[in-house]
JSON list of C-alpha atoms in Angstrom, two decimals:
[
{"chain": "A", "resi": 6, "resn": "MET", "atom": "CA", "xyz": [0.21, 0.31, 0.38]},
{"chain": "A", "resi": 7, "resn": "PRO", "atom": "CA", "xyz": [1.32, 3.33, -1.18]},
{"chain": "A", "resi": 8, "resn": "GLY", "atom": "CA", "xyz": [0.79, 4.82, 2.13]},
{"chain": "A", "resi": 9, "resn": "ALA", "atom": "CA", "xyz": [2.38, 2.18, 4.69]},
{"chain": "A", "resi": 10, "resn": "SER", "atom": "CA", "xyz": [5.23, 2.31, 3.47]},
{"chain": "A", "resi": 11, "resn": "GLU", "atom": "CA", "xyz": [9.08, 3.90, 4.49]},
{"chain": "A", "resi": 12, "resn": "SER", "atom": "CA", "xyz": [9.26, 4.86, 0.61]},
{"chain": "A", "resi": 13, "resn": "GLY", "atom": "CA", "xyz": [5.60, 6.12, -0.28]},
{"chain": "A", "resi": 14, "resn": "ASP", "atom": "CA", "xyz": [5.12, 3.72, -2.67]},
{"chain": "A", "resi": 15, "resn": "ASP", "atom": "CA", "xyz": [3.75, 0.38, -3.32]},
{"chain": "A", "resi": 16, "resn": "GLU", "atom": "CA", "xyz": [6.78, -1.57, -2.49]},
{"chain": "A", "resi": 17, "resn": "LEU", "atom": "CA", "xyz": [4.64, -4.82, -3.65]},
{"chain": "A", "resi": 18, "resn": "ALA", "atom": "CA", "xyz": [3.27, -3.60, -7.35]},
{"chain": "A", "resi": 19, "resn": "THR", "atom": "CA", "xyz": [5.26, -5.44, -9.82]},
{"chain": "A", "resi": 20, "resn": "THR", "atom": "CA", "xyz": [7.01, -8.39, -9.73]},
{"chain": "A", "resi": 21, "resn": "GLY", "atom": "CA", "xyz": [10.13, -7.42, -10.06]},
{"chain": "A", "resi": 22, "resn": "GLN", "atom": "CA", "xyz": [9.97, -5.97, -6.56]},
{"chain": "A", "resi": 23, "resn": "LEU", "atom": "CA", "xyz": [7.24, -9.25, -5.16]},
{"chain": "A", "resi": 24, "resn": "ALA", "atom": "CA", "xyz": [10.46, -11.38, -6.58]},
{"chain": "A", "resi": 25, "resn": "GLY", "atom": "CA", "xyz": [13.32, -9.24, -4.49]},
{"chain": "A", "resi": 26, "resn": "LEU", "atom": "CA", "xyz": [11.35, -9.51, -1.19]},
{"chain": "A", "resi": 27, "resn": "LEU", "atom": "CA", "xyz": [11.32, -12.59, -0.62]},
{"chain": "A", "resi": 28, "resn": "ASP", "atom": "CA", "xyz": [15.17, -12.50, -1.97]},
{"chain": "A", "resi": 29, "resn": "VAL", "atom": "CA", "xyz": [15.44, -10.64, 1.10]},
{"chain": "A", "resi": 30, "resn": "TRP", "atom": "CA", "xyz": [13.23, -12.76, 3.14]},
{"chain": "A", "resi": 31, "resn": "GLY", "atom": "CA", "xyz": [14.97, -16.17, 1.67]},
{"chain": "A", "resi": 32, "resn": "PHE", "atom": "CA", "xyz": [11.47, -17.03, 1.65]},
{"chain": "A", "resi": 33, "resn": "SER", "atom": "CA", "xyz": [11.54, -20.60, 0.00]},
{"chain": "A", "resi": 34, "resn": "GLY", "atom": "CA", "xyz": [10.03, -22.91, -2.07]},
{"chain": "A", "resi": 35, "resn": "ARG", "atom": "CA", "xyz": [7.82, -23.20, -5.56]},
{"chain": "A", "resi": 36, "resn": "ARG", "atom": "CA", "xyz": [7.12, -19.10, -7.40]},
{"chain": "A", "resi": 37, "resn": "GLU", "atom": "CA", "xyz": [4.98, -18.81, -10.36]},
{"chain": "A", "resi": 38, "resn": "GLY", "atom": "CA", "xyz": [7.02, -14.95, -10.66]},
{"chain": "A", "resi": 39, "resn": "ASP", "atom": "CA", "xyz": [3.62, -13.42, -12.95]},
{"chain": "A", "resi": 40, "resn": "ARG", "atom": "CA", "xyz": [0.83, -11.49, -12.15]},
{"chain": "A", "resi": 41, "resn": "ARG", "atom": "CA", "xyz": [-1.70, -13.70, -10.48]},
{"chain": "A", "resi": 42, "resn": "GLU", "atom": "CA", "xyz": [1.10, -14.51, -8.44]},
{"chain": "A", "resi": 43, "resn": "LEU", "atom": "CA", "xyz": [1.09, -11.20, -7.45]},
{"chain": "A", "resi": 44, "resn": "ASP", "atom": "CA", "xyz": [-1.85, -10.46, -7.21]},
{"chain": "A", "resi": 45, "resn": "GLU", "atom": "CA", "xyz": [-3.17, -13.19, -4.77]},
{"chain": "A", "resi": 46, "resn": "VAL", "atom": "CA", "xyz": [-0.28, -12.60, -1.91]},
{"chain": "A", "resi": 47, "resn": "ARG", "atom": "CA", "xyz": [-1.25, -8.79, -2.18]},
{"chain": "A", "resi": 48, "resn": "ALA", "atom": "CA", "xyz": [-4.23, -9.89, -2.07]},
{"chain": "A", "resi": 49, "resn": "VAL", "atom": "CA", "xyz": [-2.84, -11.68, 1.38]},
{"chain": "A", "resi": 50, "resn": "ARG", "atom": "CA", "xyz": [-1.54, -8.83, 2.42]},
{"chain": "A", "resi": 51, "resn": "ASP", "atom": "CA", "xyz": [-4.76, -6.97, 2.92]},
{"chain": "A", "resi": 52, "resn": "ARG", "atom": "CA", "xyz": [-6.92, -9.64, 4.97]},
{"chain": "A", "resi": 53, "resn": "LEU", "atom": "CA", "xyz": [-3.38, -10.29, 7.48]},
{"chain": "A", "resi": 54, "resn": "ARG", "atom": "CA", "xyz": [-4.26, -5.99, 7.83]},
{"chain": "A", "resi": 55, "resn": "GLU", "atom": "CA", "xyz": [-8.41, -7.21, 8.74]},
{"chain": "A", "resi": 56, "resn": "ILE", "atom": "CA", "xyz": [-6.33, -9.90, 10.56]},
{"chain": "A", "resi": 57, "resn": "TRP", "atom": "CA", "xyz": [-4.87, -7.54, 12.13]},
{"chain": "A", "resi": 58, "resn": "THR", "atom": "CA", "xyz": [-6.18, -5.34, 14.01]},
{"chain": "A", "resi": 59, "resn": "LEU", "atom": "CA", "xyz": [-9.32, -8.12, 15.23]},
{"chain": "A", "resi": 60, "resn": "GLU", "atom": "CA", "xyz": [-9.43, -8.58, 18.95]},
{"chain": "A", "resi": 61, "resn": "ARG", "atom": "CA", "xyz": [-8.14, -11.76, 20.69]},
{"chain": "A", "resi": 62, "resn": "ASP", "atom": "CA", "xyz": [-10.77, -14.50, 20.24]},
{"chain": "A", "resi": 63, "resn": "PRO", "atom": "CA", "xyz": [-12.30, -12.82, 16.66]},
{"chain": "A", "resi": 64, "resn": "MET", "atom": "CA", "xyz": [-8.25, -13.18, 15.83]},
{"chain": "A", "resi": 65, "resn": "ALA", "atom": "CA", "xyz": [-8.34, -17.02, 17.34]},
{"chain": "A", "resi": 66, "resn": "GLY", "atom": "CA", "xyz": [-11.08, -17.95, 15.46]},
{"chain": "A", "resi": 67, "resn": "ALA", "atom": "CA", "xyz": [-9.30, -15.73, 11.73]},
{"chain": "A", "resi": 68, "resn": "VAL", "atom": "CA", "xyz": [-6.30, -18.31, 12.15]},
{"chain": "A", "resi": 69, "resn": "ASN", "atom": "CA", "xyz": [-7.99, -21.33, 12.75]},
{"chain": "A", "resi": 70, "resn": "ALA", "atom": "CA", "xyz": [-9.80, -20.43, 9.56]},
{"chain": "A", "resi": 71, "resn": "ILE", "atom": "CA", "xyz": [-6.67, -19.66, 7.94]},
{"chain": "A", "resi": 72, "resn": "LEU", "atom": "CA", "xyz": [-4.77, -23.03, 9.18]},
{"chain": "A", "resi": 73, "resn": "GLU", "atom": "CA", "xyz": [-8.26, -24.92, 7.43]},
{"chain": "A", "resi": 74, "resn": "GLU", "atom": "CA", "xyz": [-8.20, -23.88, 4.43]},
{"chain": "A", "resi": 75, "resn": "ALA", "atom": "CA", "xyz": [-4.81, -24.65, 3.85]},
{"chain": "A", "resi": 76, "resn": "HIS", "atom": "CA", "xyz": [-5.25, -28.01, 5.56]},
{"chain": "A", "resi": 77, "resn": "ALA", "atom": "CA", "xyz": [-1.68, -26.70, 7.45]},
{"chain": "A", "resi": 78, "resn": "ILE", "atom": "CA", "xyz": [-0.23, -29.86, 8.96]},
{"chain": "A", "resi": 79, "resn": "PRO", "atom": "CA", "xyz": [2.46, -28.22, 11.32]},
{"chain": "A", "resi": 80, "resn": "ARG", "atom": "CA", "xyz": [6.50, -29.86, 10.73]},
{"chain": "A", "resi": 81, "resn": "LEU", "atom": "CA", "xyz": [9.82, -28.74, 11.43]},
{"chain": "A", "resi": 82, "resn": "VAL", "atom": "CA", "xyz": [12.06, -27.83, 8.63]},
{"chain": "A", "resi": 83, "resn": "ARG", "atom": "CA", "xyz": [15.38, -27.15, 7.83]},
{"chain": "A", "resi": 84, "resn": "HIS", "atom": "CA", "xyz": [16.53, -25.59, 4.41]},
{"chain": "A", "resi": 85, "resn": "ASP", "atom": "CA", "xyz": [19.21, -23.44, 2.35]},
{"chain": "A", "resi": 86, "resn": "ALA", "atom": "CA", "xyz": [21.08, -21.14, 5.56]},
{"chain": "A", "resi": 87, "resn": "LEU", "atom": "CA", "xyz": [18.02, -21.56, 8.21]},
{"chain": "A", "resi": 88, "resn": "ASP", "atom": "CA", "xyz": [18.14, -24.32, 11.20]},
{"chain": "A", "resi": 89, "resn": "TRP", "atom": "CA", "xyz": [14.77, -25.93, 11.86]},
{"chain": "A", "resi": 90, "resn": "HIS", "atom": "CA", "xyz": [11.99, -23.97, 12.36]},
{"chain": "A", "resi": 91, "resn": "ILE", "atom": "CA", "xyz": [8.56, -24.59, 11.59]},
{"chain": "A", "resi": 92, "resn": "HIS", "atom": "CA", "xyz": [6.28, -25.17, 7.63]},
{"chain": "A", "resi": 93, "resn": "ALA", "atom": "CA", "xyz": [2.87, -25.82, 7.77]},
{"chain": "A", "resi": 94, "resn": "VAL", "atom": "CA", "xyz": [2.30, -26.11, 4.70]},
{"chain": "A", "resi": 95, "resn": "SER", "atom": "CA", "xyz": [4.09, -27.63, 1.39]},
{"chain": "A", "resi": 96, "resn": "GLN", "atom": "CA", "xyz": [7.07, -26.13, -0.24]},
{"chain": "A", "resi": 97, "resn": "ASP", "atom": "CA", "xyz": [5.45, -26.86, -3.98]},
{"chain": "A", "resi": 98, "resn": "ARG", "atom": "CA", "xyz": [2.02, -25.09, -2.81]},
{"chain": "A", "resi": 99, "resn": "PRO", "atom": "CA", "xyz": [1.07, -21.44, -4.46]},
{"chain": "A", "resi": 100, "resn": "LEU", "atom": "CA", "xyz": [3.32, -18.87, -2.91]},
{"chain": "A", "resi": 101, "resn": "ALA", "atom": "CA", "xyz": [-0.09, -16.80, -1.73]},
{"chain": "A", "resi": 102, "resn": "GLU", "atom": "CA", "xyz": [-1.15, -20.22, 0.62]},
{"chain": "A", "resi": 103, "resn": "ARG", "atom": "CA", "xyz": [2.31, -20.48, 2.04]},
{"chain": "A", "resi": 104, "resn": "MET", "atom": "CA", "xyz": [3.05, -16.81, 3.43]},
{"chain": "A", "resi": 105, "resn": "LEU", "atom": "CA", "xyz": [-0.34, -16.52, 4.47]},
{"chain": "A", "resi": 106, "resn": "VAL", "atom": "CA", "xyz": [-0.23, -19.71, 6.49]},
{"chain": "A", "resi": 107, "resn": "GLU", "atom": "CA", "xyz": [3.66, -18.37, 7.53]},
{"chain": "A", "resi": 108, "resn": "ALA", "atom": "CA", "xyz": [1.74, -14.96, 9.25]},
{"chain": "A", "resi": 109, "resn": "ALA", "atom": "CA", "xyz": [-0.88, -17.19, 10.52]},
{"chain": "A", "resi": 110, "resn": "MET", "atom": "CA", "xyz": [0.72, -19.37, 11.92]},
{"chain": "A", "resi": 111, "resn": "ALA", "atom": "CA", "xyz": [3.01, -16.39, 13.92]},
{"chain": "A", "resi": 112, "resn": "LEU", "atom": "CA", "xyz": [-0.61, -15.24, 15.47]},
{"chain": "A", "resi": 113, "resn": "VAL", "atom": "CA", "xyz": [-0.52, -18.62, 16.93]},
{"chain": "A", "resi": 114, "resn": "ASP", "atom": "CA", "xyz": [2.67, -17.19, 18.98]},
{"chain": "A", "resi": 115, "resn": "VAL", "atom": "CA", "xyz": [0.81, -13.96, 19.99]},
{"chain": "A", "resi": 116, "resn": "ILE", "atom": "CA", "xyz": [-2.13, -14.83, 20.11]},
{"chain": "A", "resi": 117, "resn": "ARG", "atom": "CA", "xyz": [-0.94, -17.77, 22.90]},
{"chain": "A", "resi": 118, "resn": "ALA", "atom": "CA", "xyz": [1.88, -15.30, 24.18]},
{"chain": "A", "resi": 119, "resn": "ASP", "atom": "CA", "xyz": [-1.56, -13.10, 24.92]},
{"chain": "A", "resi": 120, "resn": "GLY", "atom": "CA", "xyz": [0.29, -9.64, 22.94]},
{"chain": "A", "resi": 121, "resn": "ILE", "atom": "CA", "xyz": [-1.72, -8.92, 20.52]},
{"chain": "A", "resi": 122, "resn": "ASP", "atom": "CA", "xyz": [-1.01, -5.33, 22.08]},
{"chain": "A", "resi": 123, "resn": "ARG", "atom": "CA", "xyz": [1.42, -4.83, 20.53]},
{"chain": "A", "resi": 124, "resn": "LEU", "atom": "CA", "xyz": [-0.20, -5.59, 16.56]},
{"chain": "A", "resi": 125, "resn": "ALA", "atom": "CA", "xyz": [-1.05, -1.56, 15.86]},
{"chain": "A", "resi": 126, "resn": "ARG", "atom": "CA", "xyz": [-2.66, 0.85, 13.27]},
{"chain": "A", "resi": 127, "resn": "CYS", "atom": "CA", "xyz": [-0.43, 3.21, 12.32]},
{"chain": "A", "resi": 128, "resn": "GLN", "atom": "CA", "xyz": [-2.22, 6.62, 13.92]},
{"chain": "A", "resi": 129, "resn": "ALA", "atom": "CA", "xyz": [-0.91, 8.43, 10.34]},
{"chain": "A", "resi": 130, "resn": "ASP", "atom": "CA", "xyz": [-4.75, 9.15, 8.92]},
{"chain": "A", "resi": 131, "resn": "ASP", "atom": "CA", "xyz": [-3.54, 8.20, 5.14]},
{"chain": "A", "resi": 132, "resn": "CYS", "atom": "CA", "xyz": [-1.89, 5.14, 6.11]},
{"chain": "A", "resi": 133, "resn": "THR", "atom": "CA", "xyz": [-3.75, 2.33, 6.87]},
{"chain": "A", "resi": 134, "resn": "GLY", "atom": "CA", "xyz": [-0.33, 0.89, 7.44]},
{"chain": "A", "resi": 135, "resn": "VAL", "atom": "CA", "xyz": [0.12, -1.04, 10.51]},
{"chain": "A", "resi": 136, "resn": "PHE", "atom": "CA", "xyz": [2.78, -3.22, 12.32]},
{"chain": "A", "resi": 137, "resn": "VAL", "atom": "CA", "xyz": [4.44, -4.54, 15.75]},
{"chain": "A", "resi": 138, "resn": "ASP", "atom": "CA", "xyz": [5.14, -2.21, 18.88]},
{"chain": "A", "resi": 139, "resn": "LEU", "atom": "CA", "xyz": [8.31, -3.38, 19.84]},
{"chain": "A", "resi": 140, "resn": "SER", "atom": "CA", "xyz": [9.41, -0.03, 22.19]},
{"chain": "A", "resi": 141, "resn": "LYS", "atom": "CA", "xyz": [9.16, -0.76, 25.60]},
{"chain": "A", "resi": 142, "resn": "ASN", "atom": "CA", "xyz": [6.69, 0.63, 26.62]},
{"chain": "A", "resi": 143, "resn": "ALA", "atom": "CA", "xyz": [4.39, -0.44, 23.72]},
{"chain": "A", "resi": 144, "resn": "SER", "atom": "CA", "xyz": [4.09, 3.57, 22.53]},
{"chain": "A", "resi": 145, "resn": "LYS", "atom": "CA", "xyz": [4.22, 3.29, 18.89]},
{"chain": "A", "resi": 146, "resn": "ARG", "atom": "CA", "xyz": [2.29, 5.05, 17.02]},
{"chain": "A", "resi": 147, "resn": "TYR", "atom": "CA", "xyz": [2.89, 4.91, 13.68]},
{"chain": "A", "resi": 148, "resn": "CYS", "atom": "CA", "xyz": [4.12, 2.69, 11.38]},
{"chain": "A", "resi": 149, "resn": "SER", "atom": "CA", "xyz": [7.41, 4.28, 9.61]},
{"chain": "A", "resi": 150, "resn": "THR", "atom": "CA", "xyz": [9.42, 7.63, 10.19]},
{"chain": "A", "resi": 151, "resn": "ARG", "atom": "CA", "xyz": [7.66, 9.04, 7.22]},
{"chain": "A", "resi": 152, "resn": "CYS", "atom": "CA", "xyz": [5.13, 8.87, 8.27]},
{"chain": "A", "resi": 153, "resn": "GLY", "atom": "CA", "xyz": [5.57, 9.80, 12.43]},
{"chain": "A", "resi": 154, "resn": "ASN", "atom": "CA", "xyz": [7.75, 13.09, 10.61]},
{"chain": "A", "resi": 155, "resn": "ARG", "atom": "CA", "xyz": [4.53, 14.04, 7.75]},
{"chain": "A", "resi": 156, "resn": "MET", "atom": "CA", "xyz": [1.96, 14.67, 11.15]},
{"chain": "A", "resi": 157, "resn": "ALA", "atom": "CA", "xyz": [4.68, 15.83, 13.78]},
{"chain": "A", "resi": 158, "resn": "THR", "atom": "CA", "xyz": [4.58, 18.52, 9.94]},
{"chain": "A", "resi": 159, "resn": "ARG", "atom": "CA", "xyz": [1.51, 19.05, 9.99]},
{"chain": "A", "resi": 160, "resn": "ALA", "atom": "CA", "xyz": [1.16, 19.35, 13.83]},
{"chain": "A", "resi": 161, "resn": "TYR", "atom": "CA", "xyz": [3.62, 22.19, 14.22]},
{"chain": "A", "resi": 162, "resn": "ARG", "atom": "CA", "xyz": [2.03, 23.70, 10.85]},
{"chain": "A", "resi": 163, "resn": "ALA", "atom": "CA", "xyz": [-1.63, 23.53, 12.74]},
{"chain": "A", "resi": 164, "resn": "ARG", "atom": "CA", "xyz": [0.19, 25.40, 16.54]},
{"chain": "A", "resi": 165, "resn": "SER", "atom": "CA", "xyz": [1.40, 27.83, 13.06]},
{"chain": "A", "resi": 166, "resn": "ALA", "atom": "CA", "xyz": [-0.91, 28.61, 12.46]},
{"chain": "A", "resi": 167, "resn": "ASP", "atom": "CA", "xyz": [-4.01, 29.66, 15.20]}
]
């Protein structure tokens, strides 16, 4: 989403950007590299954004639905330079499904640790970004420095106008 990125641009607009993201994060498994796959991954992004702000019990229901839809069976795997970690669907499943299930598995731990208060939506009025607040006192308000600076500038101009 353009408003939800550090650059202000949609950083998942092309198949090349998707490939770069997968390479940077070491995402393994099947890749088609086509527009359909990009559109499916972008739909996952939208679905996760909706789940991100749910309360704990509804979030657990949404996570369970994802895992059930994918017939997820968690197992320990080791590949590339990574040590043992969990995959819940096979590496030959579509990329968007694997990404959605990976996110759902991460949310399982957040829900179990009762840490959903650390999942936040950016408070910039023109941003749709979400983030994990890892600050000591859970006081982070913006998804990026860009949003924080933009809102501080607006507040300063509003005070100066008065």
